[in-house]
């Protein structure tokens, strides 16, 4: 038996990626599987973005670039953050990373020392606690409930803070619940963070996917005091359907970006050079593609909510952002792993067990999939639940 590094034993593999890969493999074998697993838009990447990457390839953008990213892309991201989010960053405050995931991972490595505590509201995106552990920090999970729309309250945050607290992880719109903090709620959390002199990382990967007039306020825009304690993580995967491109970014005070750059220079070096040119086009060209995808998500959300709410024993809050429904299955008396296993076995439907997100009474369905699969898949879930 290989004696692996201790850190490996402290983390578990990503269930979202594992179940999504399983669904894809089943489809490849010709099995008629309905997949609600990965948060991966089914749309092709918009043509103009692909053309920009192809052109970059033809122009020989195939070599090493600066580890922190192509200067033109860092500039375009800084401009986007100023224009969209009212965050006063220069290109030097931005590092381009292999997806949003690496931006968060590098941040944890750059900021967290052994024993540092990182406050994470649950339900959470499953990689947050694992990243903290890999960086030898201690995740402090704060349970939220449907009563507060799965949002951490300022009181809960205050209570979780200890002298060891270093960082608070904020994710709005949220994966897996779809909850969106209102500007007033963001401001109230900012006050607590300032009072206790903490860092906050705001994962804004779903910022463009909002419904029913929900508003996204980037916490760093609340005041100069919170801005200097804020780190922004974002990427191109969800808004521009560029999941496989692996382009994300981190924006933060200069010292932190320099630290993540050192880490990146010894680990991955630059993000694929020609992929970065696709990302430049995504930011600089028309945003109609984002609006079109949002329109489709809006329609799918209505269909999936109507159909789920017609199933006895299942309930879910209305997601105000992202493309997930977070369904309470507790009335079925099953835990989330058993539910998802049996659902796949009996009806060939994949869903992600809430246990992975710190909420075993729930399951997550992604509706970033076409309408007919949604209709067929939810009918199968209804059949499954009625058979219990
Ligand atoms: N973030 C997406 C999800 O939650 C993609 C998979 C992953 O990176 O975890 O489904």
PDB file of N, CA and C in Angstrom, residues 62-107:
ATOM      1  N   UNK A  62       0.460  30.486 -29.242  1.00  0.00           N
ATOM      2  CA  UNK A  62       0.551  29.097 -28.775  1.00  0.00           C
ATOM      3  C   UNK A  62       1.753  28.902 -27.844  1.00  0.00           C
ATOM      4  N   UNK A  63       2.299  30.005 -27.388  1.00  0.00           N
ATOM      5  CA  UNK A  63       3.527  29.930 -26.573  1.00  0.00           C
ATOM      6  C   UNK A  63       3.221  30.286 -25.118  1.00  0.00           C
ATOM      7  N   UNK A  64       4.249  30.131 -24.274  1.00  0.00           N
ATOM      8  CA  UNK A  64       4.109  30.606 -22.894  1.00  0.00           C
ATOM      9  C   UNK A  64       3.760  32.084 -22.895  1.00  0.00           C
ATOM     10  N   UNK A  65       2.952  32.447 -21.937  1.00  0.00           N
ATOM     11  CA  UNK A  65       2.698  33.872 -21.710  1.00  0.00           C
ATOM     12  C   UNK A  65       3.002  34.172 -20.253  1.00  0.00           C
ATOM     13  N   UNK A  66       2.759  35.422 -19.825  1.00  0.00           N
ATOM     14  CA  UNK A  66       2.974  35.726 -18.406  1.00  0.00           C
ATOM     15  C   UNK A  66       2.073  34.842 -17.538  1.00  0.00           C
ATOM     16  N   UNK A  67       2.605  34.350 -16.396  1.00  0.00           N
ATOM     17  CA  UNK A  67       1.825  33.453 -15.537  1.00  0.00           C
ATOM     18  C   UNK A  67       0.522  34.105 -15.089  1.00  0.00           C
ATOM     19  N   UNK A  68       0.531  35.407 -14.913  1.00  0.00           N
ATOM     20  CA  UNK A  68      -0.666  36.098 -14.414  1.00  0.00           C
ATOM     21  C   UNK A  68      -1.713  36.324 -15.502  1.00  0.00           C
ATOM     22  N   UNK A  69      -1.371  36.021 -16.747  1.00  0.00           N
ATOM     23  CA  UNK A  69      -2.358  36.161 -17.818  1.00  0.00           C
ATOM     24  C   UNK A  69      -1.919  37.144 -18.880  1.00  0.00           C
ATOM     25  N   UNK A  70      -2.558  37.068 -20.059  1.00  0.00           N
ATOM     26  CA  UNK A  70      -2.275  38.001 -21.150  1.00  0.00           C
ATOM     27  C   UNK A  70      -2.647  39.415 -20.686  1.00  0.00           C
ATOM     28  N   UNK A  71      -1.747  40.388 -20.890  1.00  0.00           N
ATOM     29  CA  UNK A  71      -2.043  41.753 -20.433  1.00  0.00           C
ATOM     30  C   UNK A  71      -3.391  42.276 -20.948  1.00  0.00           C
ATOM     31  N   UNK A  72      -3.711  41.928 -22.196  1.00  0.00           N
ATOM     32  CA  UNK A  72      -4.970  42.430 -22.771  1.00  0.00           C
ATOM     33  C   UNK A  72      -6.191  41.858 -22.023  1.00  0.00           C
ATOM     34  N   UNK A  73      -6.067  40.612 -21.584  1.00  0.00           N
ATOM     35  CA  UNK A  73      -7.188  40.013 -20.856  1.00  0.00           C
ATOM     36  C   UNK A  73      -7.288  40.606 -19.444  1.00  0.00           C
ATOM     37  N   UNK A  74      -6.165  40.801 -18.803  1.00  0.00           N
ATOM     38  CA  UNK A  74      -6.196  41.395 -17.451  1.00  0.00           C
ATOM     39  C   UNK A  74      -6.819  42.794 -17.519  1.00  0.00           C
ATOM     40  N   UNK A  75      -6.477  43.492 -18.608  1.00  0.00           N
ATOM     41  CA  UNK A  75      -7.045  44.838 -18.794  1.00  0.00           C
ATOM     42  C   UNK A  75      -8.570  44.764 -19.000  1.00  0.00           C
ATOM     43  N   UNK A  76      -8.994  43.814 -19.837  1.00  0.00           N
ATOM     44  CA  UNK A  76     -10.437  43.679 -20.123  1.00  0.00           C
ATOM     45  C   UNK A  76     -11.192  43.271 -18.848  1.00  0.00           C
ATOM     46  N   UNK A  77     -10.581  42.442 -18.015  1.00  0.00           N
ATOM     47  CA  UNK A  77     -11.247  42.015 -16.774  1.00  0.00           C
ATOM     48  C   UNK A  77     -11.353  43.193 -15.810  1.00  0.00           C
ATOM     49  N   UNK A  78     -10.250  43.969 -15.697  1.00  0.00           N
ATOM     50  CA  UNK A  78     -10.288  45.137 -14.798  1.00  0.00           C
ATOM     51  C   UNK A  78     -11.384  46.101 -15.246  1.00  0.00           C
ATOM     52  N   UNK A  79     -11.513  46.273 -16.553  1.00  0.00           N
ATOM     53  CA  UNK A  79     -12.550  47.178 -17.080  1.00  0.00           C
ATOM     54  C   UNK A  79     -13.948  46.628 -16.761  1.00  0.00           C
ATOM     55  N   UNK A  80     -14.110  45.332 -16.950  1.00  0.00           N
ATOM     56  CA  UNK A  80     -15.404  44.689 -16.632  1.00  0.00           C
ATOM     57  C   UNK A  80     -15.746  44.895 -15.147  1.00  0.00           C
ATOM     58  N   UNK A  81     -14.759  44.719 -14.294  1.00  0.00           N
ATOM     59  CA  UNK A  81     -15.020  44.852 -12.850  1.00  0.00           C
ATOM     60  C   UNK A  81     -15.385  46.303 -12.502  1.00  0.00           C
ATOM     61  N   UNK A  82     -14.762  47.235 -13.210  1.00  0.00           N
ATOM     62  CA  UNK A  82     -15.120  48.647 -12.969  1.00  0.00           C
ATOM     63  C   UNK A  82     -16.530  48.935 -13.491  1.00  0.00           C
ATOM     64  N   UNK A  83     -16.781  48.528 -14.753  1.00  0.00           N
ATOM     65  CA  UNK A  83     -18.058  48.872 -15.403  1.00  0.00           C
ATOM     66  C   UNK A  83     -19.252  48.128 -14.786  1.00  0.00           C
ATOM     67  N   UNK A  84     -19.102  46.819 -14.592  1.00  0.00           N
ATOM     68  CA  UNK A  84     -20.246  46.008 -14.139  1.00  0.00           C
ATOM     69  C   UNK A  84     -20.408  46.057 -12.624  1.00  0.00           C
ATOM     70  N   UNK A  85     -19.289  46.068 -11.919  1.00  0.00           N
ATOM     71  CA  UNK A  85     -19.353  45.821 -10.473  1.00  0.00           C
ATOM     72  C   UNK A  85     -18.925  46.998  -9.610  1.00  0.00           C
ATOM     73  N   UNK A  86     -18.507  48.100 -10.260  1.00  0.00           N
ATOM     74  CA  UNK A  86     -18.077  49.309  -9.519  1.00  0.00           C
ATOM     75  C   UNK A  86     -16.921  49.016  -8.572  1.00  0.00           C
ATOM     76  N   UNK A  87     -15.980  48.225  -9.049  1.00  0.00           N
ATOM     77  CA  UNK A  87     -14.798  47.870  -8.261  1.00  0.00           C
ATOM     78  C   UNK A  87     -13.589  48.504  -8.952  1.00  0.00           C
ATOM     79  N   UNK A  88     -12.848  49.276  -8.197  1.00  0.00           N
ATOM     80  CA  UNK A  88     -11.803  50.084  -8.808  1.00  0.00           C
ATOM     81  C   UNK A  88     -10.467  49.322  -8.868  1.00  0.00           C
ATOM     82  N   UNK A  89     -10.400  48.347  -9.761  1.00  0.00           N
ATOM     83  CA  UNK A  89      -9.169  47.561  -9.917  1.00  0.00           C
ATOM     84  C   UNK A  89      -8.401  47.990 -11.159  1.00  0.00           C
ATOM     85  N   UNK A  90      -7.063  47.859 -11.104  1.00  0.00           N
ATOM     86  CA  UNK A  90      -6.224  48.034 -12.288  1.00  0.00           C
ATOM     87  C   UNK A  90      -5.890  46.617 -12.788  1.00  0.00           C
ATOM     88  N   UNK A  91      -5.340  46.492 -13.994  1.00  0.00           N
ATOM     89  CA  UNK A  91      -4.983  45.146 -14.485  1.00  0.00           C
ATOM     90  C   UNK A  91      -4.030  44.418 -13.543  1.00  0.00           C
ATOM     91  N   UNK A  92      -3.210  45.160 -12.804  1.00  0.00           N
ATOM     92  CA  UNK A  92      -2.250  44.524 -11.880  1.00  0.00           C
ATOM     93  C   UNK A  92      -2.955  43.862 -10.694  1.00  0.00           C
ATOM     94  N   UNK A  93      -4.205  44.254 -10.459  1.00  0.00           N
ATOM     95  CA  UNK A  93      -4.979  43.646  -9.372  1.00  0.00           C
ATOM     96  C   UNK A  93      -5.665  42.341  -9.806  1.00  0.00           C
ATOM     97  N   UNK A  94      -5.379  41.898 -11.047  1.00  0.00           N
ATOM     98  CA  UNK A  94      -6.105  40.745 -11.600  1.00  0.00           C
ATOM     99  C   UNK A  94      -5.122  39.639 -11.970  1.00  0.00           C
ATOM    100  N   UNK A  95      -5.467  38.399 -11.634  1.00  0.00           N
ATOM    101  CA  UNK A  95      -4.699  37.253 -12.136  1.00  0.00           C
ATOM    102  C   UNK A  95      -5.662  36.310 -12.859  1.00  0.00           C
ATOM    103  N   UNK A  96      -5.244  35.844 -14.032  1.00  0.00           N
ATOM    104  CA  UNK A  96      -6.064  34.915 -14.818  1.00  0.00           C
ATOM    105  C   UNK A  96      -5.694  33.490 -14.380  1.00  0.00           C
ATOM    106  N   UNK A  97      -6.715  32.678 -14.146  1.00  0.00           N
ATOM    107  CA  UNK A  97      -6.495  31.347 -13.566  1.00  0.00           C
ATOM    108  C   UNK A  97      -7.184  30.258 -14.387  1.00  0.00           C
ATOM    109  N   UNK A  98      -6.827  29.018 -14.102  1.00  0.00           N
ATOM    110  CA  UNK A  98      -7.485  27.892 -14.780  1.00  0.00           C
ATOM    111  C   UNK A  98      -8.883  27.675 -14.203  1.00  0.00           C
ATOM    112  N   UNK A  99      -9.780  28.533 -14.587  1.00  0.00           N
ATOM    113  CA  UNK A  99     -11.147  28.443 -14.087  1.00  0.00           C
ATOM    114  C   UNK A  99     -11.289  29.131 -12.738  1.00  0.00           C
ATOM    115  N   UNK A 100     -12.549  29.328 -12.354  1.00  0.00           N
ATOM    116  CA  UNK A 100     -12.820  29.918 -11.042  1.00  0.00           C
ATOM    117  C   UNK A 100     -12.249  29.039  -9.936  1.00  0.00           C
ATOM    118  N   UNK A 101     -12.255  27.740 -10.175  1.00  0.00           N
ATOM    119  CA  UNK A 101     -11.808  26.802  -9.152  1.00  0.00           C
ATOM    120  C   UNK A 101     -10.351  27.069  -8.770  1.00  0.00           C
ATOM    121  N   UNK A 102      -9.479  27.234  -9.763  1.00  0.00           N
ATOM    122  CA  UNK A 102      -8.066  27.462  -9.417  1.00  0.00           C
ATOM    123  C   UNK A 102      -7.869  28.827  -8.762  1.00  0.00           C
ATOM    124  N   UNK A 103      -8.719  29.776  -9.120  1.00  0.00           N
ATOM    125  CA  UNK A 103      -8.558  31.101  -8.494  1.00  0.00           C
ATOM    126  C   UNK A 103      -8.766  30.974  -6.985  1.00  0.00           C
ATOM    127  N   UNK A 104      -9.760  30.185  -6.589  1.00  0.00           N
ATOM    128  CA  UNK A 104     -10.041  30.002  -5.159  1.00  0.00           C
ATOM    129  C   UNK A 104      -8.963  29.154  -4.495  1.00  0.00           C
ATOM    130  N   UNK A 105      -8.510  28.158  -5.201  1.00  0.00           N
ATOM    131  CA  UNK A 105      -7.477  27.276  -4.655  1.00  0.00           C
ATOM    132  C   UNK A 105      -6.193  28.072  -4.393  1.00  0.00           C
ATOM    133  N   UNK A 106      -5.792  28.873  -5.368  1.00  0.00           N
ATOM    134  CA  UNK A 106      -4.578  29.677  -5.205  1.00  0.00           C
ATOM    135  C   UNK A 106      -4.733  30.700  -4.092  1.00  0.00           C
ATOM    136  N   UNK A 107      -5.935  31.223  -3.975  1.00  0.00           N
ATOM    137  CA  UNK A 107      -6.176  32.178  -2.886  1.00  0.00           C
ATOM    138  C   UNK A 107      -5.962  31.497  -1.535  1.00  0.00           C
TER     139      UNK A 107
END
